[in-house]
mmCIF file of C-alpha atoms in Angstrom:
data_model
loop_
_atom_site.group_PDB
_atom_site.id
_atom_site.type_symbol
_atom_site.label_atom_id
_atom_site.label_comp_id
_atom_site.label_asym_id
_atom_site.label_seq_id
_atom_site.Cartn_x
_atom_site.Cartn_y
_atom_site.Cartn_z
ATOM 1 C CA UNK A 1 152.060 45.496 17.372
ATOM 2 C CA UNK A 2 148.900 43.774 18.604
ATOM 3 C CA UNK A 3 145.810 45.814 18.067
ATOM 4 C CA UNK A 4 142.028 45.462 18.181
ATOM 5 C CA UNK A 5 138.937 46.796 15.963
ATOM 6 C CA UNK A 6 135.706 46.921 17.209
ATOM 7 C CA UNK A 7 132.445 47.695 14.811
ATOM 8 C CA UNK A 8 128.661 47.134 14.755
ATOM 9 C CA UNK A 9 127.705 43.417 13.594
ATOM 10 C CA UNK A 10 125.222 41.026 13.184
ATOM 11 C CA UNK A 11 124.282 38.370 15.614
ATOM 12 C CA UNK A 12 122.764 36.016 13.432
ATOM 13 C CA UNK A 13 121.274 33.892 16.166
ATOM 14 C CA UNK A 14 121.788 33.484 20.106
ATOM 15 C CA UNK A 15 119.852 31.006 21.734
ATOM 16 C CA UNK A 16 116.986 28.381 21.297
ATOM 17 C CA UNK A 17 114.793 31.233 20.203
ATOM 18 C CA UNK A 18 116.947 31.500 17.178
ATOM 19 C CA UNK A 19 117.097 28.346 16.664
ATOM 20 C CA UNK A 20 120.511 27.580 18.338
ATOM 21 C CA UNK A 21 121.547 25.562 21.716
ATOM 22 C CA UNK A 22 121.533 27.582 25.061
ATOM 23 C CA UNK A 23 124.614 29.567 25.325
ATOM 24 C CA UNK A 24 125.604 29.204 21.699
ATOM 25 C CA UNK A 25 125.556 32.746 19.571
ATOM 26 C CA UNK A 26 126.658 33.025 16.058
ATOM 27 C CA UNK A 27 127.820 36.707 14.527
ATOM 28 C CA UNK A 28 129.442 38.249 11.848
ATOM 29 C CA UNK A 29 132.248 39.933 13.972
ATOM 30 C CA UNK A 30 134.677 41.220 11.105
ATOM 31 C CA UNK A 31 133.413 43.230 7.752
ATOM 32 C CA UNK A 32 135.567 43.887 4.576
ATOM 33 C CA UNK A 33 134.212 47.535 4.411
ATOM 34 C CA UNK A 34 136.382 50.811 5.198
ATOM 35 C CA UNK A 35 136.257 51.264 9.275
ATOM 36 C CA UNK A 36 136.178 54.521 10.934
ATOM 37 C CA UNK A 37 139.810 55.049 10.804
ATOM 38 C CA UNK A 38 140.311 54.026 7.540
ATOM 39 C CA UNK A 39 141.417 50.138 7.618
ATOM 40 C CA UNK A 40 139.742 47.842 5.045
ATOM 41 C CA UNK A 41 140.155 44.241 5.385
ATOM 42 C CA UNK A 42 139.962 42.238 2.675
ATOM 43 C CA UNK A 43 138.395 38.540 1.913
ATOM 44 C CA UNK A 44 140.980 35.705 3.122
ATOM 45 C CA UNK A 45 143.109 38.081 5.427
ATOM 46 C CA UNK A 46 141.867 36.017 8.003
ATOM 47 C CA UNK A 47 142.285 32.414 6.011
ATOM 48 C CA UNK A 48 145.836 31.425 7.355
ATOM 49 C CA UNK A 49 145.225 32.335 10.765
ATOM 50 C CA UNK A 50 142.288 30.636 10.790
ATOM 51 C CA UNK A 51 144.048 27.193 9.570
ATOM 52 C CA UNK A 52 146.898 27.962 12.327
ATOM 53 C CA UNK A 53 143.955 27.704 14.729
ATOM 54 C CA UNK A 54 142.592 24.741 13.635
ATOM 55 C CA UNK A 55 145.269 22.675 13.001
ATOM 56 C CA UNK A 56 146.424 23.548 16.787
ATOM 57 C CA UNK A 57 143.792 21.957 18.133
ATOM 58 C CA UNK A 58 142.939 24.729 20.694
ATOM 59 C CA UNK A 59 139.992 26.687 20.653
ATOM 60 C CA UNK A 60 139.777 30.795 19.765
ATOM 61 C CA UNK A 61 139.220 32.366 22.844
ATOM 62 C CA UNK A 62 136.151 34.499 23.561
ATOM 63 C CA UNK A 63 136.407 37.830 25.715
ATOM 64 C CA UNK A 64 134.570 40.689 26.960
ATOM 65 C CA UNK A 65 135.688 43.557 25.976
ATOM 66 C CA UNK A 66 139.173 42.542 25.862
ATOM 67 C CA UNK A 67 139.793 41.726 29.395
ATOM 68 C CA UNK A 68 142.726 39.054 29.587
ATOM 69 C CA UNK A 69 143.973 40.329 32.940
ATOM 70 C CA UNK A 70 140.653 38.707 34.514
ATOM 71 C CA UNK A 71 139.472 35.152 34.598
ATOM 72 C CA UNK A 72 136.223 36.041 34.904
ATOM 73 C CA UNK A 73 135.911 37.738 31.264
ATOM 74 C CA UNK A 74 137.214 34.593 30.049
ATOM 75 C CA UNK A 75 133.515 33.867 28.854
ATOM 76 C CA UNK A 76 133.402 31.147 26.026
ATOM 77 C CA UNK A 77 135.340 29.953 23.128
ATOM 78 C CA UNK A 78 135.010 29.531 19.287
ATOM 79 C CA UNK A 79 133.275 26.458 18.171
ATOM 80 C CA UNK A 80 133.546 27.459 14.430
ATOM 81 C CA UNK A 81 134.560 30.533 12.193
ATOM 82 C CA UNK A 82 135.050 30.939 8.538
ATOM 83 C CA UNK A 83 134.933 33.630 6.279
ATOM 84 C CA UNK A 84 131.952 34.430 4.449
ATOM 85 C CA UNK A 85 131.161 37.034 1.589
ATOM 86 C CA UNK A 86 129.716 39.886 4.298
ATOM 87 C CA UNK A 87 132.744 38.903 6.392
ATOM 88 C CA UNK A 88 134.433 36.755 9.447
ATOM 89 C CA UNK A 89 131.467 34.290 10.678
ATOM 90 C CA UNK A 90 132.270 32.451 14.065
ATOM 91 C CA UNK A 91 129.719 30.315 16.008
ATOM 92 C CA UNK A 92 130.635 30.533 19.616
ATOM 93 C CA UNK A 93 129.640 29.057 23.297
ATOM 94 C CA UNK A 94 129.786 30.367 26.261
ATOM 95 C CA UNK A 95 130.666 29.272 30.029
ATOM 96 C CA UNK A 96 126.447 29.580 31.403
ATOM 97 C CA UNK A 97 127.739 28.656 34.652
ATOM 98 C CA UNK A 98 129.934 31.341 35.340
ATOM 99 C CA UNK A 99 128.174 34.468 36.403
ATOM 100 C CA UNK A 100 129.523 37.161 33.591
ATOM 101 C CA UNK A 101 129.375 34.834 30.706
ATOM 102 C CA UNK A 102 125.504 34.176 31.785
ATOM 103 C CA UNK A 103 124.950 37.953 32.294
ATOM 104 C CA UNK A 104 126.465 38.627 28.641
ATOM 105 C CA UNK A 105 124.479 35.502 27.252
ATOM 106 C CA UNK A 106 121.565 37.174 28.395
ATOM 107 C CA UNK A 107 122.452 41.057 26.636
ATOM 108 C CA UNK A 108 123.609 39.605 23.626
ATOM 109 C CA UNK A 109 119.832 37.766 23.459
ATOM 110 C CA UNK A 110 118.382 40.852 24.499
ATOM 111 C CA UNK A 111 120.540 42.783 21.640
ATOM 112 C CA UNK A 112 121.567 45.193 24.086
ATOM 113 C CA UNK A 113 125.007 44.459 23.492
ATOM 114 C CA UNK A 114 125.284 44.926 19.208
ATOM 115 C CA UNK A 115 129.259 44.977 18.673
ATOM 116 C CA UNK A 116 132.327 42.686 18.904
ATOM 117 C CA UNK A 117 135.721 43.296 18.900
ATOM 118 C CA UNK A 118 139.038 40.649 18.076
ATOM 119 C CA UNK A 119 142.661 41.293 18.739
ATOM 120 C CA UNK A 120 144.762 40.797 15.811
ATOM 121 C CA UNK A 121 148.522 42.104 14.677
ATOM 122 C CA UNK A 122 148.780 42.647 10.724
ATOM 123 C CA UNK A 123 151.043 40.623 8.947
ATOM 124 C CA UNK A 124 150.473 42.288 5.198
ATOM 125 C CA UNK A 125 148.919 45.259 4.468
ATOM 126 C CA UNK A 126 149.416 48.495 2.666
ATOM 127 C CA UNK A 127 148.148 51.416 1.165
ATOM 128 C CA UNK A 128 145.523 52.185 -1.253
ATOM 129 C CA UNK A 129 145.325 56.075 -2.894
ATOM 130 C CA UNK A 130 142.486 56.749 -4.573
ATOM 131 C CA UNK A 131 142.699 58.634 -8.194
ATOM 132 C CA UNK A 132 141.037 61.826 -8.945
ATOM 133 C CA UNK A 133 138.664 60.103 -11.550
ATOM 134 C CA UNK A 134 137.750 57.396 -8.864
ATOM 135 C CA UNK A 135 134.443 57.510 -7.236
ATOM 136 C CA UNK A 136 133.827 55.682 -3.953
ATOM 137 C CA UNK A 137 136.413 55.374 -1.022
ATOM 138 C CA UNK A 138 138.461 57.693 0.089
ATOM 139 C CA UNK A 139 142.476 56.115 0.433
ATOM 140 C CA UNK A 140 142.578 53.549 2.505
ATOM 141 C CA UNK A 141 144.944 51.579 4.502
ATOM 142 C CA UNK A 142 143.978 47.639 3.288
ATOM 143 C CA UNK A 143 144.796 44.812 5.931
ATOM 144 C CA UNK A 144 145.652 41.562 3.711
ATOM 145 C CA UNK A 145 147.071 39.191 5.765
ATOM 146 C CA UNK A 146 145.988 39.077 9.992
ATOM 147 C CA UNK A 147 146.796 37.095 12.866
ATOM 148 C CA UNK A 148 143.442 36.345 15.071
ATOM 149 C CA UNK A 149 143.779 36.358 18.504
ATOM 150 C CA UNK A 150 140.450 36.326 20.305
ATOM 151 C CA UNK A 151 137.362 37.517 19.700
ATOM 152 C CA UNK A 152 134.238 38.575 21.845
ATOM 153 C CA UNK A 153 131.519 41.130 22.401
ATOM 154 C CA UNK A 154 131.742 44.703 23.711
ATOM 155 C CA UNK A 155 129.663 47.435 24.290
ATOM 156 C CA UNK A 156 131.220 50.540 23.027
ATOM 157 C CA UNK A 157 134.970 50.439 21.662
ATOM 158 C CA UNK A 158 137.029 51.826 24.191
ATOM 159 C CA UNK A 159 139.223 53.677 21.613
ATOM 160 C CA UNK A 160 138.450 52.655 18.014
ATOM 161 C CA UNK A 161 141.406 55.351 17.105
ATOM 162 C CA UNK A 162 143.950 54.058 18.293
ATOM 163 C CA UNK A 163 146.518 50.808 17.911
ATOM 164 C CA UNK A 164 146.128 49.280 21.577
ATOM 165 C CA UNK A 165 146.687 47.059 23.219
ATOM 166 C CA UNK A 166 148.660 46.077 26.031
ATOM 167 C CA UNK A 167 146.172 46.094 29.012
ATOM 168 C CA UNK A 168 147.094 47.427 32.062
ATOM 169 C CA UNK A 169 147.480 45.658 34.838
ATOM 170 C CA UNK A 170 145.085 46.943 37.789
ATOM 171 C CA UNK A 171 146.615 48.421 40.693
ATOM 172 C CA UNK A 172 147.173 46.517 43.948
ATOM 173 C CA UNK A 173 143.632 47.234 46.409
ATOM 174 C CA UNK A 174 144.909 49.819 49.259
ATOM 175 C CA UNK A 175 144.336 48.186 52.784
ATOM 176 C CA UNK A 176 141.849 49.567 54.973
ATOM 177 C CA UNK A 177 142.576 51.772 57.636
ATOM 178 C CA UNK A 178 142.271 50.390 61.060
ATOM 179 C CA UNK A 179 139.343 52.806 62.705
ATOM 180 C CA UNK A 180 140.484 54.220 66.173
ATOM 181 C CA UNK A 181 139.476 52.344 69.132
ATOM 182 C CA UNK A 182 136.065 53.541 70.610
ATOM 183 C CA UNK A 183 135.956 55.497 73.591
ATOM 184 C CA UNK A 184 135.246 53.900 76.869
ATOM 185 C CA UNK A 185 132.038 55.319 78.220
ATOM 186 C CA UNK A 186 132.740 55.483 82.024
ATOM 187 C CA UNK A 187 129.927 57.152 83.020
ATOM 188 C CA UNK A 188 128.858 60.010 85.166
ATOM 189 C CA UNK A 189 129.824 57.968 88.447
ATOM 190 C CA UNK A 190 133.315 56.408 87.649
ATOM 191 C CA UNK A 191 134.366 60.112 86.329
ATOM 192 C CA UNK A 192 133.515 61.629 89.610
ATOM 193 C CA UNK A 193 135.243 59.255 91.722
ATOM 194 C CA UNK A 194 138.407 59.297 89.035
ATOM 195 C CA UNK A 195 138.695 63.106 89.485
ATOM 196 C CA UNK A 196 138.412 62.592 93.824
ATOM 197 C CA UNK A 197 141.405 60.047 93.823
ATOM 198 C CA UNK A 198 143.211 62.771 91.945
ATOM 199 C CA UNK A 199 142.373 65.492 93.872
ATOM 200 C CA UNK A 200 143.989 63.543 96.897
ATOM 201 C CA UNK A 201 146.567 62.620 95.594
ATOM 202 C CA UNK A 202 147.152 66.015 94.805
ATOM 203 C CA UNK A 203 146.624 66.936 98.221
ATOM 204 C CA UNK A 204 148.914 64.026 99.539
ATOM 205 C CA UNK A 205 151.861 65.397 97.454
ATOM 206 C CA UNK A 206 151.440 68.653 99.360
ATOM 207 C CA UNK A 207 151.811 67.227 102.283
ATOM 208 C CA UNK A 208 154.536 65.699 101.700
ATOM 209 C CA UNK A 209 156.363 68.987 100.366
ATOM 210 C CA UNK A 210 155.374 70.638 103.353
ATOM 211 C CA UNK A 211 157.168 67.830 105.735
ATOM 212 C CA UNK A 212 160.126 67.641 103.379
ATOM 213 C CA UNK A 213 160.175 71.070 103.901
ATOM 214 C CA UNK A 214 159.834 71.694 107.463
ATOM 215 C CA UNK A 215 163.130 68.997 107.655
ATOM 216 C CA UNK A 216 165.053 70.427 105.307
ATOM 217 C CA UNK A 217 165.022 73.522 107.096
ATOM 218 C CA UNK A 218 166.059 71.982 110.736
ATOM 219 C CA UNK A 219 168.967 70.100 108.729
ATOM 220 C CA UNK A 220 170.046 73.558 107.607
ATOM 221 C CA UNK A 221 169.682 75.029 111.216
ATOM 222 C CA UNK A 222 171.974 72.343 112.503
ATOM 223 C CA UNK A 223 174.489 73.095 109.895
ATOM 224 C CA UNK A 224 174.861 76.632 110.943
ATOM 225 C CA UNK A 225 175.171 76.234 114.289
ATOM 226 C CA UNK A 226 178.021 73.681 113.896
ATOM 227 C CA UNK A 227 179.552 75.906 111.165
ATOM 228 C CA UNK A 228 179.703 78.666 114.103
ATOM 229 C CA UNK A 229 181.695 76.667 116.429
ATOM 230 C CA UNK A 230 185.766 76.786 115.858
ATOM 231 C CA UNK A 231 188.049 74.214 116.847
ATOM 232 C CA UNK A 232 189.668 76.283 119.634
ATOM 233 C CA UNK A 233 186.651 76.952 121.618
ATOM 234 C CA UNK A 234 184.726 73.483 121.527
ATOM 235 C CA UNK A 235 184.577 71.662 124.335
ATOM 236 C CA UNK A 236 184.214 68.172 125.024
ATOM 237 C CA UNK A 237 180.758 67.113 123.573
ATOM 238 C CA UNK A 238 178.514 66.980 127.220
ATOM 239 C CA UNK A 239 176.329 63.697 127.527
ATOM 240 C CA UNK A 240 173.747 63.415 124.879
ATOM 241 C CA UNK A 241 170.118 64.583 126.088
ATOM 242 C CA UNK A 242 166.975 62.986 125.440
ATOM 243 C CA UNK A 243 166.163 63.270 121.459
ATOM 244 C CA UNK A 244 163.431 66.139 121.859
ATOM 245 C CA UNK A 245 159.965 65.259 120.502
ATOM 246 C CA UNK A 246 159.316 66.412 117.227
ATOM 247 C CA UNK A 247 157.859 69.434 116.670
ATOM 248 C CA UNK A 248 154.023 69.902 116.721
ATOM 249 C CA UNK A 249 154.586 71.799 112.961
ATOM 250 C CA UNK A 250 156.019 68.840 111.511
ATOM 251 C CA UNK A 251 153.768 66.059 113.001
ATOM 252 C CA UNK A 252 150.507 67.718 111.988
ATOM 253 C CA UNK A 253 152.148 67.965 108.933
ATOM 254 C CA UNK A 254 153.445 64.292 108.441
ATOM 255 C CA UNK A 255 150.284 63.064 110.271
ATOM 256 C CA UNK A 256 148.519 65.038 106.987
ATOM 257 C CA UNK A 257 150.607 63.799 104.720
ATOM 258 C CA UNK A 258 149.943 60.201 105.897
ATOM 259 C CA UNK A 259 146.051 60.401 105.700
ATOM 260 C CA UNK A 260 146.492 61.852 102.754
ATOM 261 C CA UNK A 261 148.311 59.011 100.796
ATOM 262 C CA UNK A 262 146.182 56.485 102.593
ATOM 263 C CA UNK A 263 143.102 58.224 101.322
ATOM 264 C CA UNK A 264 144.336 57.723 98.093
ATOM 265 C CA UNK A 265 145.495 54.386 98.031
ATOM 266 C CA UNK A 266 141.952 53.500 98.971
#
Protein backbone atom coordinates (compact mmCIF):
# COMPACT_ATOMS: atom_id res chain seq x y z
CA UNK A 1 0.00 0.00 0.00
CA UNK A 2 1.41 3.38 -1.04
CA UNK A 3 1.89 5.72 1.83
CA UNK A 4 3.56 9.04 2.64
CA UNK A 5 5.64 10.54 5.75
CA UNK A 6 6.00 13.95 6.24
CA UNK A 7 8.60 15.51 9.03
CA UNK A 8 10.51 18.75 9.75
CA UNK A 9 13.85 19.05 7.56
CA UNK A 10 16.53 21.01 6.55
CA UNK A 11 16.71 23.11 3.48
CA UNK A 12 20.23 23.34 3.07
CA UNK A 13 20.11 26.06 0.46
CA UNK A 14 17.34 27.64 -1.94
CA UNK A 15 18.39 30.18 -4.17
CA UNK A 16 21.38 32.46 -5.23
CA UNK A 17 21.42 33.74 -1.70
CA UNK A 18 22.54 30.34 -0.67
CA UNK A 19 24.65 30.00 -3.05
CA UNK A 20 22.50 27.94 -5.53
CA UNK A 21 20.83 28.81 -9.14
CA UNK A 22 17.30 30.49 -9.10
CA UNK A 23 14.72 27.94 -8.54
CA UNK A 24 17.09 25.25 -7.38
CA UNK A 25 16.60 24.14 -3.43
CA UNK A 26 18.48 21.39 -1.84
CA UNK A 27 16.99 19.54 1.57
CA UNK A 28 17.34 16.75 3.64
CA UNK A 29 13.72 15.40 3.13
CA UNK A 30 14.02 11.82 4.83
CA UNK A 31 15.77 11.16 8.49
CA UNK A 32 16.77 7.67 9.91
CA UNK A 33 15.35 8.69 13.40
CA UNK A 34 12.03 7.17 15.04
CA UNK A 35 8.93 9.35 13.47
CA UNK A 36 5.92 10.20 15.36
CA UNK A 37 4.22 7.00 14.75
CA UNK A 38 6.92 4.93 15.34
CA UNK A 39 8.63 4.09 11.78
CA UNK A 40 12.46 4.25 11.65
CA UNK A 41 14.11 4.14 8.41
CA UNK A 42 17.26 2.96 8.14
CA UNK A 43 20.56 3.98 5.96
CA UNK A 44 20.27 2.43 2.26
CA UNK A 45 16.40 1.73 2.44
CA UNK A 46 16.26 4.15 -0.12
CA UNK A 47 19.56 2.84 -2.24
CA UNK A 48 17.72 0.49 -4.78
CA UNK A 49 15.03 2.74 -5.50
CA UNK A 50 17.18 5.31 -6.01
CA UNK A 51 19.30 3.24 -8.78
CA UNK A 52 15.73 2.18 -10.36
CA UNK A 53 15.38 5.94 -10.83
CA UNK A 54 18.41 6.61 -12.32
CA UNK A 55 18.95 4.02 -14.52
CA UNK A 56 15.29 4.94 -15.99
CA UNK A 57 16.32 7.92 -17.15
CA UNK A 58 13.26 9.91 -15.85
CA UNK A 59 13.38 12.39 -13.33
CA UNK A 60 11.75 12.05 -9.47
CA UNK A 61 8.89 14.07 -9.50
CA UNK A 62 8.42 17.03 -7.16
CA UNK A 63 4.88 17.85 -5.55
CA UNK A 64 3.11 20.02 -3.25
CA UNK A 65 1.71 18.50 -0.76
CA UNK A 66 0.94 15.47 -2.61
CA UNK A 67 -1.35 16.75 -5.17
CA UNK A 68 -1.16 14.38 -8.35
CA UNK A 69 -4.79 14.99 -9.31
CA UNK A 70 -3.62 18.68 -10.39
CA UNK A 71 -1.16 19.80 -12.99
CA UNK A 72 -0.55 22.74 -11.42
CA UNK A 73 1.19 21.11 -8.17
CA UNK A 74 3.32 19.43 -10.55
CA UNK A 75 6.10 22.01 -9.44
CA UNK A 76 9.71 20.72 -10.27
CA UNK A 77 11.66 17.59 -10.43
CA UNK A 78 14.76 15.92 -8.82
CA UNK A 79 18.03 16.90 -10.26
CA UNK A 80 20.00 14.74 -7.71
CA UNK A 81 19.41 12.67 -4.42
CA UNK A 82 21.58 10.38 -2.46
CA UNK A 83 21.69 9.27 0.87
CA UNK A 84 23.75 10.89 3.32
CA UNK A 85 24.62 10.06 7.09
CA UNK A 86 21.65 12.63 8.55
CA UNK A 87 19.49 11.12 5.81
CA UNK A 88 17.85 11.26 2.05
CA UNK A 89 19.61 14.49 0.34
CA UNK A 90 17.93 15.56 -3.06
CA UNK A 91 18.81 18.78 -4.97
CA UNK A 92 15.75 19.83 -6.82
CA UNK A 93 14.39 22.60 -9.51
CA UNK A 94 11.47 23.96 -9.92
CA UNK A 95 9.06 25.15 -12.91
CA UNK A 96 9.64 29.47 -12.04
CA UNK A 97 7.33 30.03 -14.76
CA UNK A 98 4.41 28.45 -13.56
CA UNK A 99 2.58 30.45 -10.98
CA UNK A 100 2.49 27.81 -7.82
CA UNK A 101 5.93 26.50 -8.28
CA UNK A 102 7.12 30.39 -8.16
CA UNK A 103 4.83 31.06 -5.15
CA UNK A 104 6.42 27.88 -3.28
CA UNK A 105 10.01 28.93 -4.57
CA UNK A 106 9.43 31.99 -2.86
CA UNK A 107 8.09 30.26 0.90
CA UNK A 108 10.59 27.76 0.82
CA UNK A 109 13.31 30.95 0.54
CA UNK A 110 11.40 32.67 3.01
CA UNK A 111 11.44 29.32 5.32
CA UNK A 112 7.90 29.65 5.80
CA UNK A 113 7.33 26.40 4.44
CA UNK A 114 10.00 23.97 6.81
CA UNK A 115 8.72 20.27 5.90
CA UNK A 116 8.61 17.80 2.97
CA UNK A 117 6.87 14.87 2.44
CA UNK A 118 7.61 11.64 -0.34
CA UNK A 119 5.29 8.85 -1.24
CA UNK A 120 6.79 5.56 -0.87
CA UNK A 121 5.31 1.73 -0.40
CA UNK A 122 7.70 -0.52 1.89
CA UNK A 123 9.19 -3.34 0.40
CA UNK A 124 11.13 -4.79 3.75
CA UNK A 125 10.59 -3.88 7.02
CA UNK A 126 9.81 -5.29 10.39
CA UNK A 127 9.73 -5.02 13.90
CA UNK A 128 12.08 -4.01 16.50
CA UNK A 129 11.10 -4.75 20.55
CA UNK A 130 13.07 -3.18 22.78
CA UNK A 131 14.48 -5.24 26.02
CA UNK A 132 13.86 -4.26 29.50
CA UNK A 133 17.67 -3.51 30.08
CA UNK A 134 17.69 -1.31 26.84
CA UNK A 135 17.82 2.36 27.15
CA UNK A 136 16.79 4.60 24.25
CA UNK A 137 13.82 3.88 21.78
CA UNK A 138 10.87 2.65 22.52
CA UNK A 139 9.88 -0.60 19.84
CA UNK A 140 9.84 0.41 16.70
CA UNK A 141 8.58 -0.56 13.39
CA UNK A 142 12.09 -0.28 11.05
CA UNK A 143 11.49 0.42 7.20
CA UNK A 144 14.58 -1.40 5.35
CA UNK A 145 13.90 -1.52 1.98
CA UNK A 146 11.40 1.57 0.17
CA UNK A 147 10.17 2.38 -3.10
CA UNK A 148 10.40 6.40 -3.76
CA UNK A 149 7.82 7.86 -5.51
CA UNK A 150 7.92 11.64 -5.40
CA UNK A 151 8.94 13.97 -3.19
CA UNK A 152 8.09 17.73 -2.41
CA UNK A 153 7.34 20.30 0.25
CA UNK A 154 4.28 20.72 2.48
CA UNK A 155 3.15 22.75 5.07
CA UNK A 156 1.64 20.71 7.75
CA UNK A 157 1.13 16.79 7.19
CA UNK A 158 -2.31 16.29 6.47
CA UNK A 159 -2.43 13.05 8.57
CA UNK A 160 1.02 11.90 9.71
CA UNK A 161 -1.08 8.84 11.46
CA UNK A 162 -2.23 7.29 9.05
CA UNK A 163 -1.15 4.94 5.78
CA UNK A 164 -2.72 7.18 2.87
CA UNK A 165 -2.85 7.58 0.09
CA UNK A 166 -5.09 7.33 -2.68
CA UNK A 167 -6.20 10.99 -3.35
CA UNK A 168 -9.50 11.73 -4.02
CA UNK A 169 -10.62 12.85 -6.93
CA UNK A 170 -12.47 16.39 -6.58
CA UNK A 171 -16.01 16.53 -7.24
CA UNK A 172 -17.46 17.75 -10.55
CA UNK A 173 -18.17 22.04 -10.08
CA UNK A 174 -22.19 22.35 -9.73
CA UNK A 175 -23.53 24.67 -12.60
CA UNK A 176 -24.85 27.90 -11.77
CA UNK A 177 -28.30 28.60 -11.47
CA UNK A 178 -29.82 30.63 -14.17
CA UNK A 179 -31.17 33.95 -12.09
CA UNK A 180 -34.91 34.71 -12.97
CA UNK A 181 -35.53 37.12 -15.63
CA UNK A 182 -35.86 40.79 -14.32
CA UNK A 183 -39.06 42.37 -14.13
CA UNK A 184 -40.18 44.68 -16.81
CA UNK A 185 -40.64 48.10 -15.33
CA UNK A 186 -43.72 49.44 -17.25
CA UNK A 187 -44.23 52.33 -15.50
CA UNK A 188 -46.95 54.30 -13.88
CA UNK A 189 -48.51 55.18 -17.43
CA UNK A 190 -48.48 51.80 -19.39
CA UNK A 191 -50.09 50.15 -16.04
CA UNK A 192 -52.94 52.53 -16.12
CA UNK A 193 -53.79 52.17 -19.62
CA UNK A 194 -53.20 48.07 -19.25
CA UNK A 195 -55.82 47.99 -16.43
CA UNK A 196 -58.49 50.46 -18.87
CA UNK A 197 -58.26 47.93 -21.87
CA UNK A 198 -59.23 45.37 -19.27
CA UNK A 199 -61.81 47.02 -17.72
CA UNK A 200 -63.51 47.21 -21.28
CA UNK A 201 -63.11 44.35 -22.19
CA UNK A 202 -64.73 43.38 -19.20
CA UNK A 203 -67.47 45.56 -19.94
CA UNK A 204 -67.68 44.32 -23.67
CA UNK A 205 -68.19 40.70 -22.43
CA UNK A 206 -71.23 41.97 -20.56
CA UNK A 207 -72.65 43.17 -23.26
CA UNK A 208 -72.47 40.56 -25.06
CA UNK A 209 -74.16 38.25 -22.27
CA UNK A 210 -76.82 40.59 -22.06
CA UNK A 211 -77.64 40.32 -26.07
CA UNK A 212 -77.07 36.58 -25.98
CA UNK A 213 -79.42 36.74 -23.44
CA UNK A 214 -82.17 38.84 -24.55
CA UNK A 215 -82.11 36.15 -27.86
CA UNK A 216 -82.05 33.28 -26.14
CA UNK A 217 -85.08 34.16 -24.46
CA UNK A 218 -87.21 35.15 -27.80
CA UNK A 219 -85.90 31.66 -29.26
CA UNK A 220 -87.52 30.10 -26.21
CA UNK A 221 -90.78 32.23 -26.64
CA UNK A 222 -91.10 30.96 -30.16
CA UNK A 223 -90.70 27.46 -29.05
CA UNK A 224 -93.63 27.61 -26.77
CA UNK A 225 -95.90 29.06 -28.81
CA UNK A 226 -95.33 26.45 -31.59
CA UNK A 227 -95.29 23.70 -28.91
CA UNK A 228 -99.02 25.02 -28.11
CA UNK A 229 -100.34 24.53 -31.49
CA UNK A 230 -101.67 20.74 -32.35
CA UNK A 231 -101.84 19.33 -35.64
CA UNK A 232 -105.67 19.32 -35.79
CA UNK A 233 -106.22 22.92 -35.28
CA UNK A 234 -103.38 24.59 -37.49
CA UNK A 235 -104.28 26.18 -40.30
CA UNK A 236 -102.62 26.91 -43.38
CA UNK A 237 -99.57 29.16 -42.50
CA UNK A 238 -101.16 32.95 -43.69
CA UNK A 239 -98.60 35.05 -45.86
CA UNK A 240 -95.50 35.92 -44.02
CA UNK A 241 -95.54 39.64 -42.54
CA UNK A 242 -92.88 42.04 -42.58
CA UNK A 243 -89.88 40.70 -40.17
CA UNK A 244 -90.69 43.20 -37.18
CA UNK A 245 -87.80 45.50 -36.18
CA UNK A 246 -85.87 44.36 -33.45
CA UNK A 247 -86.61 45.28 -30.26
CA UNK A 248 -85.34 48.59 -28.73
CA UNK A 249 -83.98 46.16 -25.53
CA UNK A 250 -81.85 44.24 -27.69
CA UNK A 251 -80.39 46.98 -30.00
CA UNK A 252 -79.29 49.24 -27.16
CA UNK A 253 -77.93 46.26 -25.98
CA UNK A 254 -76.01 44.96 -29.14
CA UNK A 255 -75.31 48.64 -30.07
CA UNK A 256 -73.39 48.44 -26.33
CA UNK A 257 -71.92 45.51 -26.88
CA UNK A 258 -70.43 46.75 -30.20
CA UNK A 259 -68.81 49.99 -28.75
CA UNK A 260 -67.73 48.08 -26.27
CA UNK A 261 -65.45 45.57 -28.20
CA UNK A 262 -64.41 48.36 -30.49
CA UNK A 263 -63.24 50.33 -27.51
CA UNK A 264 -61.17 47.63 -26.74
CA UNK A 265 -59.69 46.66 -29.80
CA UNK A 266 -58.40 50.21 -29.90
Amino acid sequence: MRKTKTCPVRIKAAGEQDGTEDGVFEAIVAAYNVDSVGDKIVPGAFADTLAEWKASGDPIPVLWSHMSHDPDYHIGYVEDAEERDDGLWVRARLDLDEPKAAKIYRLLKGRRVRQFSFAYDVLEGGWIEKTSDEDGDESFYELRKLRLYEVGPTLIGANQTTELLTVKTPPEPTQPRTPPPAKADLGATATTDLRSALAKIADGAAAIESVLSILDSDDDEDDDEKAAISPETAQPDPPAPPAPAPSTEASSAHLRASLALLDAES
